[in-house]
CSV table of C-alpha atoms and ligand atoms in Angstrom, one decimal:
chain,number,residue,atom,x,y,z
A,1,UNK,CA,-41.3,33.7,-0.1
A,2,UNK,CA,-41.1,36.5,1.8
A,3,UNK,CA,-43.1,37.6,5.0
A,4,UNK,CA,-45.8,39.7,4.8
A,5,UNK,CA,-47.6,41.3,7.5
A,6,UNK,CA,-50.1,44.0,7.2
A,7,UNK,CA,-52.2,46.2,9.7
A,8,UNK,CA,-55.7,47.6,8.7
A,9,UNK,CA,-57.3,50.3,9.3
A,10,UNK,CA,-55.9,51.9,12.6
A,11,UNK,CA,-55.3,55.3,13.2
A,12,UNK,CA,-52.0,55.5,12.4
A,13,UNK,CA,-49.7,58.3,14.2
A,14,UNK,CA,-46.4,59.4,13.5
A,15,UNK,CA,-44.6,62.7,14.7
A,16,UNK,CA,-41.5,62.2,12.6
A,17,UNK,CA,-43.3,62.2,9.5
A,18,UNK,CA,-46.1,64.6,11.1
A,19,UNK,CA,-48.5,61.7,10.1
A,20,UNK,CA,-52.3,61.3,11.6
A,21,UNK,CA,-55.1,59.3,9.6
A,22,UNK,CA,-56.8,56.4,9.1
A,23,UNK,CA,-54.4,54.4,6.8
A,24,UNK,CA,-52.9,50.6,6.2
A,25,UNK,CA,-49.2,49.7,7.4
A,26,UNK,CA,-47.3,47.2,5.7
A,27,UNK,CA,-44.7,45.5,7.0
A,28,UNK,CA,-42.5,42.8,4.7
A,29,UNK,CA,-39.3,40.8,5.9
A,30,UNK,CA,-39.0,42.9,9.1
A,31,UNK,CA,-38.9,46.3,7.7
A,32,UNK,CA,-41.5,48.6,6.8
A,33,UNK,CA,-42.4,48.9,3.7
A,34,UNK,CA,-45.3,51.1,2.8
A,35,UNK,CA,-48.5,53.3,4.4
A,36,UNK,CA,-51.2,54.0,2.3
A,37,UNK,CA,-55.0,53.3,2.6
A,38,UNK,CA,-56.3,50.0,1.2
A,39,UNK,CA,-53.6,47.9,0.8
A,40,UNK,CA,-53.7,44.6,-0.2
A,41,UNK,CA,-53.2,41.8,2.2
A,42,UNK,CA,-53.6,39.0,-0.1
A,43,UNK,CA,-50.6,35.8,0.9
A,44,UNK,CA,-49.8,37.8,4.3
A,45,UNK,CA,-51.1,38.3,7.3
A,46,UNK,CA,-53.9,41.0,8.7
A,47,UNK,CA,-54.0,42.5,12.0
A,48,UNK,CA,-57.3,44.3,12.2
A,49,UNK,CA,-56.6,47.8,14.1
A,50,UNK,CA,-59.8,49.3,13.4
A,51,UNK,CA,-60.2,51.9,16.6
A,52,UNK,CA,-56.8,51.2,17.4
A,53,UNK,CA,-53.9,53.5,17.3
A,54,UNK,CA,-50.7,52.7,15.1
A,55,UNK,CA,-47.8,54.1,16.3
A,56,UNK,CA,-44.2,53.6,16.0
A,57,UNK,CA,-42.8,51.1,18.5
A,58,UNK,CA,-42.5,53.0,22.0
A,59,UNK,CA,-39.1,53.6,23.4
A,60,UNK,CA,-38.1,53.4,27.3
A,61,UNK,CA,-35.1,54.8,28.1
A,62,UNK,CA,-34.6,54.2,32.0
A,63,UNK,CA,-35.5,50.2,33.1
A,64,UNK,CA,-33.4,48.5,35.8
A,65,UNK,CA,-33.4,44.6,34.0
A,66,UNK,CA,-30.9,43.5,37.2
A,67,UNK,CA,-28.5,40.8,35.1
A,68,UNK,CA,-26.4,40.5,35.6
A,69,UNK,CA,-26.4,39.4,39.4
A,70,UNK,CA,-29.9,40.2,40.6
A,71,UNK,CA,-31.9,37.2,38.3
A,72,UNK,CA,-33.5,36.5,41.3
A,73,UNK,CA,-35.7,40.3,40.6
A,74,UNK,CA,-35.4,40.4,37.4
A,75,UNK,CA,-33.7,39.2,34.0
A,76,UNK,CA,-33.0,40.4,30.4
A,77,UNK,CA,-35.6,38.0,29.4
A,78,UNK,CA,-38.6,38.8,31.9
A,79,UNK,CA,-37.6,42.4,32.1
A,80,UNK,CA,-38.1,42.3,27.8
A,81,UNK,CA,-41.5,40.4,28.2
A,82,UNK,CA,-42.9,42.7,30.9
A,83,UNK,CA,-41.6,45.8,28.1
A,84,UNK,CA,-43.6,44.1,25.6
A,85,UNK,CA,-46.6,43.1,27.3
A,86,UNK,CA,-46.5,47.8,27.8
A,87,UNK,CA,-46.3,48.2,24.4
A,88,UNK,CA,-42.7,48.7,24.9
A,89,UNK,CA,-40.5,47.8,21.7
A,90,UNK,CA,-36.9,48.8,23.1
A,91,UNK,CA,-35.5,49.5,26.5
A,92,UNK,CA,-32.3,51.1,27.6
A,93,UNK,CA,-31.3,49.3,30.2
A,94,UNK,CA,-28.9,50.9,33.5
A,95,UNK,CA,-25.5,49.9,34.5
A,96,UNK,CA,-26.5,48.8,38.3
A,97,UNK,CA,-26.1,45.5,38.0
A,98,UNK,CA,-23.6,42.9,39.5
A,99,UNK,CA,-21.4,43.6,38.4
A,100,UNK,CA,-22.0,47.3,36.8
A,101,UNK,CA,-22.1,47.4,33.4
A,102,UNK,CA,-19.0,49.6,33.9
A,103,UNK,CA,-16.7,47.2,30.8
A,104,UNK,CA,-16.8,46.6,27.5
A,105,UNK,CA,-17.1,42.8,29.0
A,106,UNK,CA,-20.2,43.5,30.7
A,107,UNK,CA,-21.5,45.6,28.3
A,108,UNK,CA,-21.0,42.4,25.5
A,109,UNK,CA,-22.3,40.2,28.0
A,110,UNK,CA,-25.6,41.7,28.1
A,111,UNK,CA,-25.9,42.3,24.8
A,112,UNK,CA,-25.2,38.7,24.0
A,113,UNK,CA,-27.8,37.5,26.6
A,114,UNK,CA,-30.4,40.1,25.4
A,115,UNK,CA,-30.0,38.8,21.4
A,116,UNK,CA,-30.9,35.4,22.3
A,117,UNK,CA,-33.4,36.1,25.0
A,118,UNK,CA,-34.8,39.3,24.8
A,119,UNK,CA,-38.2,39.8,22.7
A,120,UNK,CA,-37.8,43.4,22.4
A,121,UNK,CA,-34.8,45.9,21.9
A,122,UNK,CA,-32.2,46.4,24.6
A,123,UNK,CA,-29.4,49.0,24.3
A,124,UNK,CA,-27.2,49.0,27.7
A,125,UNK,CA,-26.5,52.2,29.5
A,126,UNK,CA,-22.8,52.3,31.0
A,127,UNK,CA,-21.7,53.2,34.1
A,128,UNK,CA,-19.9,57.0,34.2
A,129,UNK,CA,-17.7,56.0,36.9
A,130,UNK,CA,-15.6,52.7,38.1
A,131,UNK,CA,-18.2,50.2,40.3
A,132,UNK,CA,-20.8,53.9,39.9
A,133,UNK,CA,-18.6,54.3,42.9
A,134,UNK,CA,-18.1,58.1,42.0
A,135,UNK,CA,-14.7,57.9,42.1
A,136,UNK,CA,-12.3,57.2,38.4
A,137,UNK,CA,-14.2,57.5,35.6
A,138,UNK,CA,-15.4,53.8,33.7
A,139,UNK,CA,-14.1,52.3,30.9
A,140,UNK,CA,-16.2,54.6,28.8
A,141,UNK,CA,-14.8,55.0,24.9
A,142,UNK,CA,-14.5,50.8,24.9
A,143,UNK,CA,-17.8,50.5,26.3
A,144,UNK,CA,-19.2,52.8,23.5
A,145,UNK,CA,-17.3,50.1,21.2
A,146,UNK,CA,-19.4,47.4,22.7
A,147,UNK,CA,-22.4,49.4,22.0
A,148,UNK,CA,-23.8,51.5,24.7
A,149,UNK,CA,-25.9,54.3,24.1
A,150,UNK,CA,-25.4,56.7,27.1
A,151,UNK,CA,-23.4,56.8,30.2
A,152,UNK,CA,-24.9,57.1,34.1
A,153,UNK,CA,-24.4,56.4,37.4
A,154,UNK,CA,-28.5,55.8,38.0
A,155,UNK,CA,-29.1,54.9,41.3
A,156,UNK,CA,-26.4,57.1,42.6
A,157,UNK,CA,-25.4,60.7,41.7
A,158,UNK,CA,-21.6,61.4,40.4
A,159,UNK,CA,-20.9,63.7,43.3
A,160,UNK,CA,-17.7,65.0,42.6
A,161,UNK,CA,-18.0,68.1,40.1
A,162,UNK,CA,-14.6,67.3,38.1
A,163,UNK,CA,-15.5,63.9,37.4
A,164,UNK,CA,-18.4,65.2,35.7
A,165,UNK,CA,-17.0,67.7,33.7
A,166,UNK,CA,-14.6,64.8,32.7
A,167,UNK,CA,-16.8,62.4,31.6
A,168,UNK,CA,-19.3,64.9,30.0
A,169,UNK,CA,-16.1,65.4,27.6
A,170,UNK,CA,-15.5,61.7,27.0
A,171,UNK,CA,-19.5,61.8,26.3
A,172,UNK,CA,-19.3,64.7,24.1
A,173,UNK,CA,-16.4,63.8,22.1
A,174,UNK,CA,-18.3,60.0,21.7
A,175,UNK,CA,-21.7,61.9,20.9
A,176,UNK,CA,-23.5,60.4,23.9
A,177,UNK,CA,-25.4,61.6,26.3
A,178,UNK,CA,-24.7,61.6,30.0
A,179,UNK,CA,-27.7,60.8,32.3
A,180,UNK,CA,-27.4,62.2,35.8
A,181,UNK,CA,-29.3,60.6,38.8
A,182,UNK,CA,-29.3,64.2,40.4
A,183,UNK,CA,-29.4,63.6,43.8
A,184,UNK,CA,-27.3,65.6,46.5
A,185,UNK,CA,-26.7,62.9,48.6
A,186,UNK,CA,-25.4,64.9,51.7
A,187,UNK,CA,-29.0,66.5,51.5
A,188,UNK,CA,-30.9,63.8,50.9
A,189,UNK,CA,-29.1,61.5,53.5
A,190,UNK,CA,-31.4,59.1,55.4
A,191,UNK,CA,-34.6,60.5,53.8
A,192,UNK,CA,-37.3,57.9,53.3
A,193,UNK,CA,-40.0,59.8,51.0
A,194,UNK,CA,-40.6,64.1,50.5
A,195,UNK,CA,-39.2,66.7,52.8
A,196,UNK,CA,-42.8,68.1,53.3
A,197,UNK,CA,-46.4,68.2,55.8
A,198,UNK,CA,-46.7,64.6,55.1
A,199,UNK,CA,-43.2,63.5,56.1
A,200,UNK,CA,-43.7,65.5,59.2
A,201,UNK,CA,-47.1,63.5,59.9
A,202,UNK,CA,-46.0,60.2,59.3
A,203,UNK,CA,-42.8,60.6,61.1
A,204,UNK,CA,-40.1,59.9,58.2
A,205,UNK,CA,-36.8,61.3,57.5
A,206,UNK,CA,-37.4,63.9,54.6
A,207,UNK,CA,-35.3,64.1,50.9
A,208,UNK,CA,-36.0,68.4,50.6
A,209,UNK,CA,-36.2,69.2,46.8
A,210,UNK,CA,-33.4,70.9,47.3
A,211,UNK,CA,-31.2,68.1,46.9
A,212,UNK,CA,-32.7,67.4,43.6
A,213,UNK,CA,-32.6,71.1,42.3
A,214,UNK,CA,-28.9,72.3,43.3
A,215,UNK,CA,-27.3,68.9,41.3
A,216,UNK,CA,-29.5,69.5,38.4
A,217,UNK,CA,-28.3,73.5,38.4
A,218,UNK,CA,-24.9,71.9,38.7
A,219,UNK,CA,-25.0,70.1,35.8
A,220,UNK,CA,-26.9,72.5,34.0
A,221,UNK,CA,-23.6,74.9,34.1
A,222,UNK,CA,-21.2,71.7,33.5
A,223,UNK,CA,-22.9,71.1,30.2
A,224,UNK,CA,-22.7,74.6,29.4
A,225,UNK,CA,-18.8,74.2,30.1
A,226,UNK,CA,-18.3,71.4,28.2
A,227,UNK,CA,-21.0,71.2,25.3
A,228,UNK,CA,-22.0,67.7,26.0
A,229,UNK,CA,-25.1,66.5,25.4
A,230,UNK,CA,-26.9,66.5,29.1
A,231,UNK,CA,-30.3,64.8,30.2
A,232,UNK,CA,-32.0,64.5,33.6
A,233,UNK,CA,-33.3,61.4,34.7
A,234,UNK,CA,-36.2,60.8,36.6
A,235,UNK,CA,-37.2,64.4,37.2
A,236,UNK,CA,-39.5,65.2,39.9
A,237,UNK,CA,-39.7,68.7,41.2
A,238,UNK,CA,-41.0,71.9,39.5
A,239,UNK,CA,-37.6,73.8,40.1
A,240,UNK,CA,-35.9,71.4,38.4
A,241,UNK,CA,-38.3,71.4,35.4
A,242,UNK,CA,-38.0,75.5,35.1
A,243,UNK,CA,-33.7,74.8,35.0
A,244,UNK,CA,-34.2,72.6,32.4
A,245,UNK,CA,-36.7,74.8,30.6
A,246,UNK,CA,-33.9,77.7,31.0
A,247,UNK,CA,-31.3,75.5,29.4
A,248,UNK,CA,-33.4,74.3,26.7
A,249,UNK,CA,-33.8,78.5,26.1
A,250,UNK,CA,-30.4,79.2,25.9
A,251,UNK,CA,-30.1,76.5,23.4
A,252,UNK,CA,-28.1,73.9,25.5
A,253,UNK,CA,-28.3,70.3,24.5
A,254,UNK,CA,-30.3,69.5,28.1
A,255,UNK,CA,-32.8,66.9,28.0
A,256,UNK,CA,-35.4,65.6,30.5
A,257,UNK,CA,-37.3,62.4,31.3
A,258,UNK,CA,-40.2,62.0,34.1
A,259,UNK,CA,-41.7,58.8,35.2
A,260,UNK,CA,-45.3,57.9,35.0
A,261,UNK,CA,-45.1,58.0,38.7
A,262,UNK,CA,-44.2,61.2,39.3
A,263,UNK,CA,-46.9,62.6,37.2
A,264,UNK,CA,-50.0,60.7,38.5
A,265,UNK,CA,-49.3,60.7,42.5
A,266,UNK,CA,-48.5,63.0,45.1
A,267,UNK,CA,-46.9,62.0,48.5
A,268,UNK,CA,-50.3,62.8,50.0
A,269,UNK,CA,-51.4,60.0,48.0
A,270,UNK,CA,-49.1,57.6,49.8
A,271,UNK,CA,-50.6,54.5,51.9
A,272,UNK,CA,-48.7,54.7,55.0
A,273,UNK,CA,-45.8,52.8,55.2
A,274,UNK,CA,-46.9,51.2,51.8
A,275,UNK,CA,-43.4,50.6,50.4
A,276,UNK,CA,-44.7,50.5,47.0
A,277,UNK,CA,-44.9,54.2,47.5
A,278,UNK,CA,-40.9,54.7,48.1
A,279,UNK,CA,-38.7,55.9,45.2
A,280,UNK,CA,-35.7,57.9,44.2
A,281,UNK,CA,-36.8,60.7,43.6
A,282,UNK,CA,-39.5,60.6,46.1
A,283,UNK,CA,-43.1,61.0,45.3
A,284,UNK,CA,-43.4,65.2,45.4
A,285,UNK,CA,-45.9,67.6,46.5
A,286,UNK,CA,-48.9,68.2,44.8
A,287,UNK,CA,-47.5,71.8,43.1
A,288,UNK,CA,-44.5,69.4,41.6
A,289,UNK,CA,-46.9,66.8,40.0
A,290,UNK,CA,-48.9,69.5,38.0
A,291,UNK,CA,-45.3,71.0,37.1
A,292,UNK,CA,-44.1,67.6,36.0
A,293,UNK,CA,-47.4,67.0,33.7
A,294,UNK,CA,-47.6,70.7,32.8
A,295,UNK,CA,-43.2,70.4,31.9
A,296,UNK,CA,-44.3,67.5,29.3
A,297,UNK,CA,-47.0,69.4,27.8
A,298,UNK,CA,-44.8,71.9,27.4
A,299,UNK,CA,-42.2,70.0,25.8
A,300,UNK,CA,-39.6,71.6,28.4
A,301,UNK,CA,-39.7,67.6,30.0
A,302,UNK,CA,-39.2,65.7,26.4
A,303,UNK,CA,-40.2,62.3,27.4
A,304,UNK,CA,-42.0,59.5,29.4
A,305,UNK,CA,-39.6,57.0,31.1
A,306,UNK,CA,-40.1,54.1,33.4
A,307,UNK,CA,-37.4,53.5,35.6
A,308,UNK,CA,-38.7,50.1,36.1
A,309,UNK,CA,-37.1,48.8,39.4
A,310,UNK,CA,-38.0,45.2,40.0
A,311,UNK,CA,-37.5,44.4,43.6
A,312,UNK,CA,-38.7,40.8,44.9
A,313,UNK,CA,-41.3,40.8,48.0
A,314,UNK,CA,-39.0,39.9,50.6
A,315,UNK,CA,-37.1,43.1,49.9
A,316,UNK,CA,-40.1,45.4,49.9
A,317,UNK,CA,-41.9,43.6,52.8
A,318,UNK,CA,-39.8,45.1,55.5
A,319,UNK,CA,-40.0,48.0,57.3
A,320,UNK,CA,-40.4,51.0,55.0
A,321,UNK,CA,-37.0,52.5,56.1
A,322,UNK,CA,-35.2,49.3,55.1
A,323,UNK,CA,-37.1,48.8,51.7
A,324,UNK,CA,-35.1,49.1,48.6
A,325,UNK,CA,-36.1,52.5,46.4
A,326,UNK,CA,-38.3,51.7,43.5
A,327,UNK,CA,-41.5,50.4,41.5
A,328,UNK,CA,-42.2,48.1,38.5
A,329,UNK,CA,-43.8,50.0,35.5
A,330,UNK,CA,-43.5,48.7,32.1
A,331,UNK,CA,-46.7,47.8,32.0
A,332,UNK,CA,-48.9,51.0,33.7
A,333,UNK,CA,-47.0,53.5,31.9
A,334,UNK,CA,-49.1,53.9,28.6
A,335,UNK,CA,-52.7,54.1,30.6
A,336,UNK,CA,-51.3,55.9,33.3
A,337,UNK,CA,-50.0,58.7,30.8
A,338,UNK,CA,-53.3,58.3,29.1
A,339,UNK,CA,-54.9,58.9,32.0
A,340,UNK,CA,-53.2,62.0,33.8
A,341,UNK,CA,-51.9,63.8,30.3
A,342,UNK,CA,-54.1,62.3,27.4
A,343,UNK,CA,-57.8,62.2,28.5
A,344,UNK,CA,-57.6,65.4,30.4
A,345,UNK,CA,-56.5,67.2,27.3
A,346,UNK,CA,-53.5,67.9,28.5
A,347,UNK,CA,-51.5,66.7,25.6
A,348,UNK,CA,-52.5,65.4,22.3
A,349,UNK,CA,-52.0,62.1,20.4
A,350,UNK,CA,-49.1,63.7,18.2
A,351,UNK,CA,-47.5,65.0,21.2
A,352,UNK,CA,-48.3,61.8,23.7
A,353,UNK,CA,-47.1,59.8,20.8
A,354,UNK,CA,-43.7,61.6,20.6
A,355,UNK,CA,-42.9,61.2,24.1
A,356,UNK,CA,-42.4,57.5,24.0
A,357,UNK,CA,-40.9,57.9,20.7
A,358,UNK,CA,-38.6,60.4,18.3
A,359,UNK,CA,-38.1,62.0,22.0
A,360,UNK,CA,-36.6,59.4,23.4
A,361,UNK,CA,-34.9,58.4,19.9
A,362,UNK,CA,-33.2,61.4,19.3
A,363,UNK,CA,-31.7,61.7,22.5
A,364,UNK,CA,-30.0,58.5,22.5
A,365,UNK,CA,-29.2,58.9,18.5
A,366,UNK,CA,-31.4,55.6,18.3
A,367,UNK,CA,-32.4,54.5,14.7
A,368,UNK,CA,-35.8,54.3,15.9
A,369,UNK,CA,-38.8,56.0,16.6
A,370,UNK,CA,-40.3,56.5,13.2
A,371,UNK,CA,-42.6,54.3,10.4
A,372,UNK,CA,-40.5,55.7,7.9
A,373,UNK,CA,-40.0,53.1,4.8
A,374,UNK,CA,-37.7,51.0,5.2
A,375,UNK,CA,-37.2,51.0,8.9
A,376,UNK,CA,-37.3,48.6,10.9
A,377,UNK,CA,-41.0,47.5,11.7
A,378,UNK,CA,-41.3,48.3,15.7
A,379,UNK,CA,-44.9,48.6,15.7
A,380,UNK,CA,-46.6,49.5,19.4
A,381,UNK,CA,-50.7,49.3,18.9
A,382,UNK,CA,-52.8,50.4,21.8
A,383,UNK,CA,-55.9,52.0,22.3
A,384,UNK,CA,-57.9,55.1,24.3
A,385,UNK,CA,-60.8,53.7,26.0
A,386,UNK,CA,-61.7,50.2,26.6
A,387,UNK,CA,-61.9,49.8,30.0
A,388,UNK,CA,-59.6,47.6,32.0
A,389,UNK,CA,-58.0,46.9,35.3
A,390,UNK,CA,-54.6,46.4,35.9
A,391,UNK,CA,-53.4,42.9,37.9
A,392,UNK,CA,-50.1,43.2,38.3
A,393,UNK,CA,-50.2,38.6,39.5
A,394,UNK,CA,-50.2,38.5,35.8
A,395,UNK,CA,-47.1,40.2,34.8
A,396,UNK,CA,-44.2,38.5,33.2
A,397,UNK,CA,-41.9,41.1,35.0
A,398,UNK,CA,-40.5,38.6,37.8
A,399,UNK,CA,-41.4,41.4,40.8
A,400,UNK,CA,-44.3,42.8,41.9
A,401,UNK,CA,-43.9,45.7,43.4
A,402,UNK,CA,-46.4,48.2,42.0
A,403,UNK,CA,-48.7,51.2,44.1
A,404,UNK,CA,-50.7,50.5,41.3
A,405,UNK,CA,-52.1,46.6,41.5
A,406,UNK,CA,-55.6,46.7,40.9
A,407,UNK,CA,-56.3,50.4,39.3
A,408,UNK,CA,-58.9,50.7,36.8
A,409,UNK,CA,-57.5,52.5,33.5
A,410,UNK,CA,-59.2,53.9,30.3
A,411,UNK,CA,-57.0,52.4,27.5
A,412,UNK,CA,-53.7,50.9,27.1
A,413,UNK,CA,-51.2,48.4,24.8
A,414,UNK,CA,-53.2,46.0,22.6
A,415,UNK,CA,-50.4,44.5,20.7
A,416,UNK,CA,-46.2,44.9,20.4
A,417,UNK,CA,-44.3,44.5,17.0
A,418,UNK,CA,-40.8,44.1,17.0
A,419,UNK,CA,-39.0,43.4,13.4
A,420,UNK,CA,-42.3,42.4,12.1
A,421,UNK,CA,-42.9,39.9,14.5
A,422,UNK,CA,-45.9,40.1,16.9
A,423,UNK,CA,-44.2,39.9,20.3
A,424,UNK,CA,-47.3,40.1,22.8
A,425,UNK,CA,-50.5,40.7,22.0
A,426,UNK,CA,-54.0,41.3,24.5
A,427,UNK,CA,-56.5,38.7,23.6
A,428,UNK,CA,-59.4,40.9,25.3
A,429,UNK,CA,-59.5,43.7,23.2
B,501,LIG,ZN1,-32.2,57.0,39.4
């Protein structure tokens, strides 16, 4: 008997097969198996998605999930749970751990923990260099063998310009990318938030964009060198996003994420001292969110990405100069992308769609991303408008460090298919 699963009536939405209507999805034995309008759901189960959106299951390709070694923030299994409960049906999760996913053993570690715990896709992300310590390049060709999907130092910049160009060859010759944190770190030295009026008003050390925009220029010309496959994590300030824009035009394999953060505030928009309002990159000037929205419109920044950084209280409540970098945001990213690039019209549904899916798919070579027949059935199913606010005392995610605890939002995840099993599911809606 095999398992049967079929959702009605939503609107379903698929840029890989350029795919927009009303129609029926049927899933059987984990894999999709047909879309068509009025299929029959006799000796299976229905999920009604009338006013709903169908879409394929949303990727996100920067999370921090801290196990190894940091369980006490977060692990594979609450990190997965907080994905799900955002709609989010696989996560690529970076090497920063402890120790750093920087060997094949660590690699196969979490892999093995995230097949028996995890309730939604994890591909690890390997370290580029030994310890991300910037210094011999990681056990990268193995690791690729124990089956991570891109190499990065995240959290740190690879400094030294050799070591890039080396490892963007081991990346290209392994047909991965290579995600750079792009951070100068002599520039950016003791900053605490923007190099701008408000850092001069409340009295904190400054990261200038500049440190930003000369590594990602940097790189830019390293991938030209080499003919790796390059992507920019993170990206937060309009000079960056016109770079990228330039490589895309001279037909270089450069990519770009941006968080939901960086879109929807501003440093202005900071609460003094709040350290939910400190990250790597900092929150930018005003002129750099609208580039950051207007760079996804545009397709120059290709997609949405968390970089979901689970830090426990006691970490964030210290002084904002000692505070870890870095917010939860598995679960605000769909409404807050709703909010700042859907509903305003900056993007549409196809586009908004795409972000969280073939974008990120393609760029890490994922077999995912698509509805297509006999795929596997990752299913995300959210909606536009109900009205809802967010509390972040009820995530799964084991931290709660969030700016945005208590914002009201105009649609969001409703329900989260992995393999054909409903992983999560909103009872409200
Ligand atoms: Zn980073």
């Amino acid at each position: 008997m095999s398992e049967r699963l079929v959702i009605k009536n939503g609107r379903v939405v698929d840029p890989s097969q350029q795919m927009d209507a009303v129609l029926d999805v049927a899933i059987e034995d984990g894999l999709l198996r047909l879309i068509a309008p009025n299929i029959d759901a006799t000796g299976g189960d229905t999920f009604d998605a009338t006013g709903m959106v169908v879409a394929p299951g949303f990727i996100d390709m920067h999370v921090h999930l801290r196990e190894p070694g940091f369980e006490y923030a977060e692990t594979i299994e609450s990190g997965s749970r907080a994905a799900a409960a955002g709609g989010f049906t696989s996560i690529c999760c970076m090497p920063n751990t402890q120790p750093v996913n920087d060997s094949p053993t660590v690699t196969s570690y979490i892999t093995e923990r995230a097949r028996r715990h995890a309730i939604v896709n994890v591909y690890p992300i390997g370290a580029i260099t030994k310890n991300s310590a910037g210094e011999e390049l990681a056990q990268i060709t193995s690791m690729r063998h124990a089956g991570i999907v891109a190499i990065s130092d995240d959290g740190r910049p690879v400094m030294n310009a050799r070591l890039v160009r080396r490892a963007m060859e081991f990346a290209k010759s392994l047909n991965i990318p290579l995600i750079e944190h792009c951070e100068d770190l002599d520039l950016s030295a003791g900053g605490d938030m923007h190099e701008g009026v408000e850092s001069v008003r409340l009295g904190l050390h400054g990261i200038p964009r500049a440190s930003e925009d000369v590594m990602v220029a940097r790189d830019i010309l390293l991938a030209e060198l080499t003919g790796a496959r390059y992507h920019v994590a993170h990206i937060s300030s309009r000079n960056a996003v016109d770079m990228v824009a330039f490589a895309k035009s001279r037909g270089l394999a450069v990519t770009a994420e941006a968080t939901p953060h960086h879109f929807a505030l501003a440093d202005r928009d900071m609460q003094p001292y709040d350290s939910n309002y400190k990250m790597k990159p900092p929150l930018r000037a005003p002129r750099d969110v609208d580039a950051i929205a207007r760079g996804l419109a545009s397709g120059a920044i290709d997609a949405v990405a968390t970089d979901h950084a689970p830090h426990p209280g006691d970490e964030k409540m210290q002084e904002f100069e000692r505070c870890p970098f870095g917010i939860i945001g598995l679960e605000t990213a769909i409404p807050l992308t709703l909010e700042r690039l859907f509903h305003p019209g900056m993007v549409s549904l196809t586009r908004f769609v795409s972000m969280f899916t073939e974008k990120p798919a393609g760029i890490l070579s994922l077999d995912k991303g698509t509805l297509k027949p006999g795929a596997a059935a990752d299913v995300t199913i959210f909606a536009l408008n109900p009205p809802w606010t967010y509390d972040v005392n009820k995530s799964p995610s084991k931290s709660r460090n969030t700016p945005f605890h208590g914002r009201e939002f105009k649609g969001g995840a409703v329900a989260t298919i992995v393999a054909g099993k409903i992983v999560w599911r909103r009872d409200d809606w």
